Amino acid sequence: MKETFGAYIHKLRSENGLTLTKLAAALDIDQSTLSKIENGKRNVPEEILPKLSAFFNLDLKKLEHEYLSEKIAELIYPQEETKEIFKAAEEKAKYFRTIKTQQGTIKF
């Protein structure tokens, strides 16, 4: 998905002939929140992903990957050396997994 997550939700809604009200009710959010999400004025709340997946019969794991990739992209897009950032992040992720395995859950 190259568009924003909000634009993707708008596309899904439009392709299925749904109103803001109907989709917002299915996602258990209000209509104005959904409108702001679709227009990029508000971030997508992570807790709607399972509902979005179920409603449109989408793979939840793929949605989660898209959601996380957008979060990462928002953080790094101003930087020039993104390859180095990804490399460092992967190393830290491996380190966190090691600690979690040894000590339980990491809390921030």
PDB file of N, CA and C in Angstrom, residues 25-98:
ATOM      1  N   ALA A  25     -19.690   3.004  12.673  1.00  0.00           N
ATOM      2  CA  ALA A  25     -20.421   2.165  13.624  1.00  0.00           C
ATOM      3  C   ALA A  25     -19.794   0.773  13.705  1.00  0.00           C
ATOM      4  N   ALA A  26     -19.401   0.219  12.565  1.00  0.00           N
ATOM      5  CA  ALA A  26     -18.776  -1.113  12.549  1.00  0.00           C
ATOM      6  C   ALA A  26     -17.433  -1.115  13.265  1.00  0.00           C
ATOM      7  N   LEU A  27     -16.735   0.019  13.205  1.00  0.00           N
ATOM      8  CA  LEU A  27     -15.420   0.121  13.853  1.00  0.00           C
ATOM      9  C   LEU A  27     -15.517   0.620  15.286  1.00  0.00           C
ATOM     10  N   ASP A  28     -16.737   0.959  15.704  1.00  0.00           N
ATOM     11  CA  ASP A  28     -17.002   1.459  17.057  1.00  0.00           C
ATOM     12  C   ASP A  28     -16.265   2.769  17.335  1.00  0.00           C
ATOM     13  N   ILE A  29     -16.288   3.653  16.329  1.00  0.00           N
ATOM     14  CA  ILE A  29     -15.760   5.014  16.484  1.00  0.00           C
ATOM     15  C   ILE A  29     -16.806   5.960  15.933  1.00  0.00           C
ATOM     16  N   ASP A  30     -16.706   7.241  16.251  1.00  0.00           N
ATOM     17  CA  ASP A  30     -17.716   8.147  15.710  1.00  0.00           C
ATOM     18  C   ASP A  30     -17.347   8.593  14.296  1.00  0.00           C
ATOM     19  N   GLN A  31     -18.358   9.073  13.623  1.00  0.00           N
ATOM     20  CA  GLN A  31     -18.249   9.459  12.215  1.00  0.00           C
ATOM     21  C   GLN A  31     -17.197  10.538  11.995  1.00  0.00           C
ATOM     22  N   SER A  32     -17.129  11.514  12.873  1.00  0.00           N
ATOM     23  CA  SER A  32     -16.152  12.594  12.700  1.00  0.00           C
ATOM     24  C   SER A  32     -14.723  12.073  12.868  1.00  0.00           C
ATOM     25  N   THR A  33     -14.531  11.106  13.754  1.00  0.00           N
ATOM     26  CA  THR A  33     -13.207  10.502  13.922  1.00  0.00           C
ATOM     27  C   THR A  33     -12.795   9.780  12.652  1.00  0.00           C
ATOM     28  N   LEU A  34     -13.713   9.005  12.068  1.00  0.00           N
ATOM     29  CA  LEU A  34     -13.416   8.297  10.830  1.00  0.00           C
ATOM     30  C   LEU A  34     -13.105   9.275   9.707  1.00  0.00           C
ATOM     31  N   SER A  35     -13.845  10.345   9.623  1.00  0.00           N
ATOM     32  CA  SER A  35     -13.589  11.356   8.595  1.00  0.00           C
ATOM     33  C   SER A  35     -12.192  11.943   8.745  1.00  0.00           C
ATOM     34  N   LYS A  36     -11.805  12.252   9.972  1.00  0.00           N
ATOM     35  CA  LYS A  36     -10.467  12.807  10.230  1.00  0.00           C
ATOM     36  C   LYS A  36      -9.373  11.792   9.886  1.00  0.00           C
ATOM     37  N   ILE A  37      -9.617  10.526  10.183  1.00  0.00           N
ATOM     38  CA  ILE A  37      -8.655   9.473   9.845  1.00  0.00           C
ATOM     39  C   ILE A  37      -8.495   9.406   8.321  1.00  0.00           C
ATOM     40  N   GLU A  38      -9.601   9.363   7.619  1.00  0.00           N
ATOM     41  CA  GLU A  38      -9.546   9.269   6.157  1.00  0.00           C
ATOM     42  C   GLU A  38      -8.868  10.474   5.518  1.00  0.00           C
ATOM     43  N   ASN A  39      -9.008  11.624   6.126  1.00  0.00           N
ATOM     44  CA  ASN A  39      -8.420  12.850   5.579  1.00  0.00           C
ATOM     45  C   ASN A  39      -7.024  13.153   6.120  1.00  0.00           C
ATOM     46  N   GLY A  40      -6.461  12.235   6.891  1.00  0.00           N
ATOM     47  CA  GLY A  40      -5.104  12.396   7.393  1.00  0.00           C
ATOM     48  C   GLY A  40      -4.962  13.417   8.499  1.00  0.00           C
ATOM     49  N   LYS A  41      -6.063  13.778   9.138  1.00  0.00           N
ATOM     50  CA  LYS A  41      -6.013  14.756  10.219  1.00  0.00           C
ATOM     51  C   LYS A  41      -5.931  14.097  11.594  1.00  0.00           C
ATOM     52  N   ARG A  42      -6.048  12.780  11.589  1.00  0.00           N
ATOM     53  CA  ARG A  42      -5.964  12.024  12.839  1.00  0.00           C
ATOM     54  C   ARG A  42      -5.337  10.670  12.532  1.00  0.00           C
ATOM     55  N   ASN A  43      -4.537  10.182  13.460  1.00  0.00           N
ATOM     56  CA  ASN A  43      -3.914   8.869  13.282  1.00  0.00           C
ATOM     57  C   ASN A  43      -4.938   7.756  13.489  1.00  0.00           C
ATOM     58  N   VAL A  44      -4.673   6.642  12.861  1.00  0.00           N
ATOM     59  CA  VAL A  44      -5.526   5.467  13.001  1.00  0.00           C
ATOM     60  C   VAL A  44      -5.270   4.844  14.374  1.00  0.00           C
ATOM     61  N   PRO A  45      -6.318   4.674  15.185  1.00  0.00           N
ATOM     62  CA  PRO A  45      -6.114   3.998  16.470  1.00  0.00           C
ATOM     63  C   PRO A  45      -5.868   2.502  16.230  1.00  0.00           C
ATOM     64  N   GLU A  46      -4.829   1.985  16.825  1.00  0.00           N
ATOM     65  CA  GLU A  46      -4.436   0.584  16.605  1.00  0.00           C
ATOM     66  C   GLU A  46      -5.564  -0.390  16.947  1.00  0.00           C
ATOM     67  N   GLU A  47      -6.387  -0.036  17.913  1.00  0.00           N
ATOM     68  CA  GLU A  47      -7.439  -0.959  18.351  1.00  0.00           C
ATOM     69  C   GLU A  47      -8.539  -1.204  17.313  1.00  0.00           C
ATOM     70  N   ILE A  48      -8.594  -0.394  16.250  1.00  0.00           N
ATOM     71  CA  ILE A  48      -9.616  -0.661  15.224  1.00  0.00           C
ATOM     72  C   ILE A  48      -9.141  -1.684  14.193  1.00  0.00           C
ATOM     73  N   LEU A  49      -7.874  -2.040  14.195  1.00  0.00           N
ATOM     74  CA  LEU A  49      -7.354  -2.963  13.180  1.00  0.00           C
ATOM     75  C   LEU A  49      -8.096  -4.299  13.142  1.00  0.00           C
ATOM     76  N   PRO A  50      -8.325  -4.970  14.286  1.00  0.00           N
ATOM     77  CA  PRO A  50      -9.073  -6.234  14.217  1.00  0.00           C
ATOM     78  C   PRO A  50     -10.496  -6.060  13.665  1.00  0.00           C
ATOM     79  N   LYS A  51     -11.140  -4.971  14.017  1.00  0.00           N
ATOM     80  CA  LYS A  51     -12.497  -4.721  13.519  1.00  0.00           C
ATOM     81  C   LYS A  51     -12.483  -4.442  12.019  1.00  0.00           C
ATOM     82  N   LEU A  52     -11.510  -3.674  11.577  1.00  0.00           N
ATOM     83  CA  LEU A  52     -11.354  -3.369  10.159  1.00  0.00           C
ATOM     84  C   LEU A  52     -11.085  -4.654   9.375  1.00  0.00           C
ATOM     85  N   SER A  53     -10.213  -5.477   9.923  1.00  0.00           N
ATOM     86  CA  SER A  53      -9.883  -6.756   9.300  1.00  0.00           C
ATOM     87  C   SER A  53     -11.124  -7.641   9.161  1.00  0.00           C
ATOM     88  N   ALA A  54     -11.876  -7.764  10.234  1.00  0.00           N
ATOM     89  CA  ALA A  54     -13.071  -8.610  10.227  1.00  0.00           C
ATOM     90  C   ALA A  54     -14.144  -8.061   9.292  1.00  0.00           C
ATOM     91  N   PHE A  55     -14.354  -6.755   9.334  1.00  0.00           N
ATOM     92  CA  PHE A  55     -15.413  -6.139   8.535  1.00  0.00           C
ATOM     93  C   PHE A  55     -15.170  -6.306   7.040  1.00  0.00           C
ATOM     94  N   PHE A  56     -13.921  -6.116   6.610  1.00  0.00           N
ATOM     95  CA  PHE A  56     -13.601  -6.200   5.183  1.00  0.00           C
ATOM     96  C   PHE A  56     -12.962  -7.538   4.797  1.00  0.00           C
ATOM     97  N   ASN A  57     -12.903  -8.463   5.746  1.00  0.00           N
ATOM     98  CA  ASN A  57     -12.305  -9.775   5.506  1.00  0.00           C
ATOM     99  C   ASN A  57     -10.873  -9.646   4.989  1.00  0.00           C
ATOM    100  N   LEU A  58     -10.071  -8.885   5.721  1.00  0.00           N
ATOM    101  CA  LEU A  58      -8.672  -8.643   5.371  1.00  0.00           C
ATOM    102  C   LEU A  58      -7.769  -9.400   6.323  1.00  0.00           C
ATOM    103  N   ASP A  59      -6.564  -9.689   5.885  1.00  0.00           N
ATOM    104  CA  ASP A  59      -5.575 -10.368   6.713  1.00  0.00           C
ATOM    105  C   ASP A  59      -5.098  -9.402   7.801  1.00  0.00           C
ATOM    106  N   LEU A  60      -5.344  -9.752   9.053  1.00  0.00           N
ATOM    107  CA  LEU A  60      -4.998  -8.869  10.169  1.00  0.00           C
ATOM    108  C   LEU A  60      -3.496  -8.631  10.245  1.00  0.00           C
ATOM    109  N   LYS A  61      -2.704  -9.654  10.022  1.00  0.00           N
ATOM    110  CA  LYS A  61      -1.245  -9.510  10.103  1.00  0.00           C
ATOM    111  C   LYS A  61      -0.761  -8.498   9.059  1.00  0.00           C
ATOM    112  N   LYS A  62      -1.303  -8.542   7.852  1.00  0.00           N
ATOM    113  CA  LYS A  62      -0.914  -7.579   6.809  1.00  0.00           C
ATOM    114  C   LYS A  62      -1.324  -6.165   7.208  1.00  0.00           C
ATOM    115  N   LEU A  63      -2.518  -6.020   7.774  1.00  0.00           N
ATOM    116  CA  LEU A  63      -2.955  -4.698   8.243  1.00  0.00           C
ATOM    117  C   LEU A  63      -2.020  -4.170   9.327  1.00  0.00           C
ATOM    118  N   GLU A  64      -1.641  -5.035  10.249  1.00  0.00           N
ATOM    119  CA  GLU A  64      -0.730  -4.625  11.314  1.00  0.00           C
ATOM    120  C   GLU A  64       0.622  -4.195  10.744  1.00  0.00           C
ATOM    121  N   HIS A  65       1.095  -4.920   9.745  1.00  0.00           N
ATOM    122  CA  HIS A  65       2.364  -4.548   9.108  1.00  0.00           C
ATOM    123  C   HIS A  65       2.250  -3.184   8.429  1.00  0.00           C
ATOM    124  N   GLU A  66       1.153  -2.953   7.728  1.00  0.00           N
ATOM    125  CA  GLU A  66       0.945  -1.656   7.075  1.00  0.00           C
ATOM    126  C   GLU A  66       0.855  -0.539   8.105  1.00  0.00           C
ATOM    127  N   TYR A  67       0.148  -0.806   9.193  1.00  0.00           N
ATOM    128  CA  TYR A  67      -0.006   0.177  10.262  1.00  0.00           C
ATOM    129  C   TYR A  67       1.364   0.548  10.847  1.00  0.00           C
ATOM    130  N   LEU A  68       2.152  -0.480  11.178  1.00  0.00           N
ATOM    131  CA  LEU A  68       3.475  -0.229  11.757  1.00  0.00           C
ATOM    132  C   LEU A  68       4.419   0.422  10.762  1.00  0.00           C
ATOM    133  N   SER A  69       4.351   0.011   9.510  1.00  0.00           N
ATOM    134  CA  SER A  69       5.230   0.615   8.504  1.00  0.00           C
ATOM    135  C   SER A  69       4.917   2.093   8.328  1.00  0.00           C
ATOM    136  N   GLU A  70       3.645   2.462   8.438  1.00  0.00           N
ATOM    137  CA  GLU A  70       3.293   3.883   8.341  1.00  0.00           C
ATOM    138  C   GLU A  70       3.828   4.658   9.534  1.00  0.00           C
ATOM    139  N   LYS A  71       3.737   4.068  10.722  1.00  0.00           N
ATOM    140  CA  LYS A  71       4.274   4.723  11.916  1.00  0.00           C
ATOM    141  C   LYS A  71       5.778   4.965  11.768  1.00  0.00           C
ATOM    142  N   ILE A  72       6.477   3.945  11.293  1.00  0.00           N
ATOM    143  CA  ILE A  72       7.926   4.072  11.095  1.00  0.00           C
ATOM    144  C   ILE A  72       8.220   5.119  10.029  1.00  0.00           C
ATOM    145  N   ALA A  73       7.493   5.071   8.921  1.00  0.00           N
ATOM    146  CA  ALA A  73       7.711   6.029   7.831  1.00  0.00           C
ATOM    147  C   ALA A  73       7.488   7.460   8.305  1.00  0.00           C
ATOM    148  N   GLU A  74       6.475   7.677   9.148  1.00  0.00           N
ATOM    149  CA  GLU A  74       6.219   9.019   9.682  1.00  0.00           C
ATOM    150  C   GLU A  74       7.409   9.521  10.494  1.00  0.00           C
ATOM    151  N   LEU A  75       8.070   8.615  11.196  1.00  0.00           N
ATOM    152  CA  LEU A  75       9.215   9.003  12.017  1.00  0.00           C
ATOM    153  C   LEU A  75      10.462   9.305  11.192  1.00  0.00           C
ATOM    154  N   ILE A  76      10.684   8.535  10.132  1.00  0.00           N
ATOM    155  CA  ILE A  76      11.972   8.637   9.441  1.00  0.00           C
ATOM    156  C   ILE A  76      11.955   9.399   8.120  1.00  0.00           C
ATOM    157  N   TYR A  77      10.778   9.745   7.580  1.00  0.00           N
ATOM    158  CA  TYR A  77      10.778  10.344   6.243  1.00  0.00           C
ATOM    159  C   TYR A  77      11.622  11.610   6.124  1.00  0.00           C
ATOM    160  N   PRO A  78      11.801  12.405   7.176  1.00  0.00           N
ATOM    161  CA  PRO A  78      12.658  13.593   6.995  1.00  0.00           C
ATOM    162  C   PRO A  78      14.154  13.265   6.881  1.00  0.00           C
ATOM    163  N   GLN A  79      14.537  12.068   7.272  1.00  0.00           N
ATOM    164  CA  GLN A  79      15.952  11.693   7.294  1.00  0.00           C
ATOM    165  C   GLN A  79      16.419  11.229   5.918  1.00  0.00           C
ATOM    166  N   GLU A  80      17.677  11.472   5.639  1.00  0.00           N
ATOM    167  CA  GLU A  80      18.261  11.056   4.363  1.00  0.00           C
ATOM    168  C   GLU A  80      18.779   9.621   4.406  1.00  0.00           C
ATOM    169  N   GLU A  81      19.340   9.222   5.525  1.00  0.00           N
ATOM    170  CA  GLU A  81      19.995   7.918   5.642  1.00  0.00           C
ATOM    171  C   GLU A  81      19.062   6.878   6.272  1.00  0.00           C
ATOM    172  N   THR A  82      17.973   6.576   5.624  1.00  0.00           N
ATOM    173  CA  THR A  82      16.996   5.652   6.206  1.00  0.00           C
ATOM    174  C   THR A  82      17.518   4.226   6.311  1.00  0.00           C
ATOM    175  N   LYS A  83      18.378   3.822   5.405  1.00  0.00           N
ATOM    176  CA  LYS A  83      18.935   2.474   5.449  1.00  0.00           C
ATOM    177  C   LYS A  83      19.668   2.231   6.770  1.00  0.00           C
ATOM    178  N   GLU A  84      20.439   3.217   7.197  1.00  0.00           N
ATOM    179  CA  GLU A  84      21.179   3.107   8.460  1.00  0.00           C
ATOM    180  C   GLU A  84      20.220   3.069   9.650  1.00  0.00           C
ATOM    181  N   ILE A  85      19.154   3.826   9.561  1.00  0.00           N
ATOM    182  CA  ILE A  85      18.160   3.831  10.640  1.00  0.00           C
ATOM    183  C   ILE A  85      17.508   2.462  10.753  1.00  0.00           C
ATOM    184  N   PHE A  86      17.122   1.884   9.614  1.00  0.00           N
ATOM    185  CA  PHE A  86      16.509   0.552   9.630  1.00  0.00           C
ATOM    186  C   PHE A  86      17.464  -0.491  10.196  1.00  0.00           C
ATOM    187  N   LYS A  87      18.721  -0.406   9.839  1.00  0.00           N
ATOM    188  CA  LYS A  87      19.727  -1.350  10.329  1.00  0.00           C
ATOM    189  C   LYS A  87      19.849  -1.249  11.848  1.00  0.00           C
ATOM    190  N   ALA A  88      19.945  -0.035  12.356  1.00  0.00           N
ATOM    191  CA  ALA A  88      20.046   0.175  13.801  1.00  0.00           C
ATOM    192  C   ALA A  88      18.780  -0.292  14.514  1.00  0.00           C
ATOM    193  N   ALA A  89      17.635  -0.021  13.931  1.00  0.00           N
ATOM    194  CA  ALA A  89      16.363  -0.434  14.535  1.00  0.00           C
ATOM    195  C   ALA A  89      16.245  -1.953  14.587  1.00  0.00           C
ATOM    196  N   GLU A  90      16.671  -2.624  13.531  1.00  0.00           N
ATOM    197  CA  GLU A  90      16.621  -4.083  13.521  1.00  0.00           C
ATOM    198  C   GLU A  90      17.528  -4.662  14.595  1.00  0.00           C
ATOM    199  N   GLU A  91      18.696  -4.072  14.765  1.00  0.00           N
ATOM    200  CA  GLU A  91      19.610  -4.528  15.813  1.00  0.00           C
ATOM    201  C   GLU A  91      18.993  -4.342  17.199  1.00  0.00           C
ATOM    202  N   LYS A  92      18.345  -3.213  17.410  1.00  0.00           N
ATOM    203  CA  LYS A  92      17.696  -2.972  18.704  1.00  0.00           C
ATOM    204  C   LYS A  92      16.524  -3.926  18.916  1.00  0.00           C
ATOM    205  N   ALA A  93      15.765  -4.198  17.851  1.00  0.00           N
ATOM    206  CA  ALA A  93      14.644  -5.131  17.962  1.00  0.00           C
ATOM    207  C   ALA A  93      15.139  -6.519  18.369  1.00  0.00           C
ATOM    208  N   LYS A  94      16.245  -6.955  17.783  1.00  0.00           N
ATOM    209  CA  LYS A  94      16.829  -8.250  18.152  1.00  0.00           C
ATOM    210  C   LYS A  94      17.257  -8.237  19.622  1.00  0.00           C
ATOM    211  N   TYR A  95      17.861  -7.149  20.036  1.00  0.00           N
ATOM    212  CA  TYR A  95      18.282  -7.008  21.431  1.00  0.00           C
ATOM    213  C   TYR A  95      17.069  -7.076  22.369  1.00  0.00           C
ATOM    214  N   PHE A  96      15.989  -6.351  22.036  1.00  0.00           N
ATOM    215  CA  PHE A  96      14.782  -6.372  22.861  1.00  0.00           C
ATOM    216  C   PHE A  96      14.199  -7.784  22.948  1.00  0.00           C
ATOM    217  N   ARG A  97      14.205  -8.529  21.834  1.00  0.00           N
ATOM    218  CA  ARG A  97      13.697  -9.897  21.852  1.00  0.00           C
ATOM    219  C   ARG A  97      14.538 -10.770  22.785  1.00  0.00           C
ATOM    220  N   THR A  98      15.850 -10.569  22.759  1.00  0.00           N
ATOM    221  CA  THR A  98      16.749 -11.330  23.624  1.00  0.00           C
ATOM    222  C   THR A  98      16.446 -11.037  25.086  1.00  0.00           C
TER     223      THR A  98
END
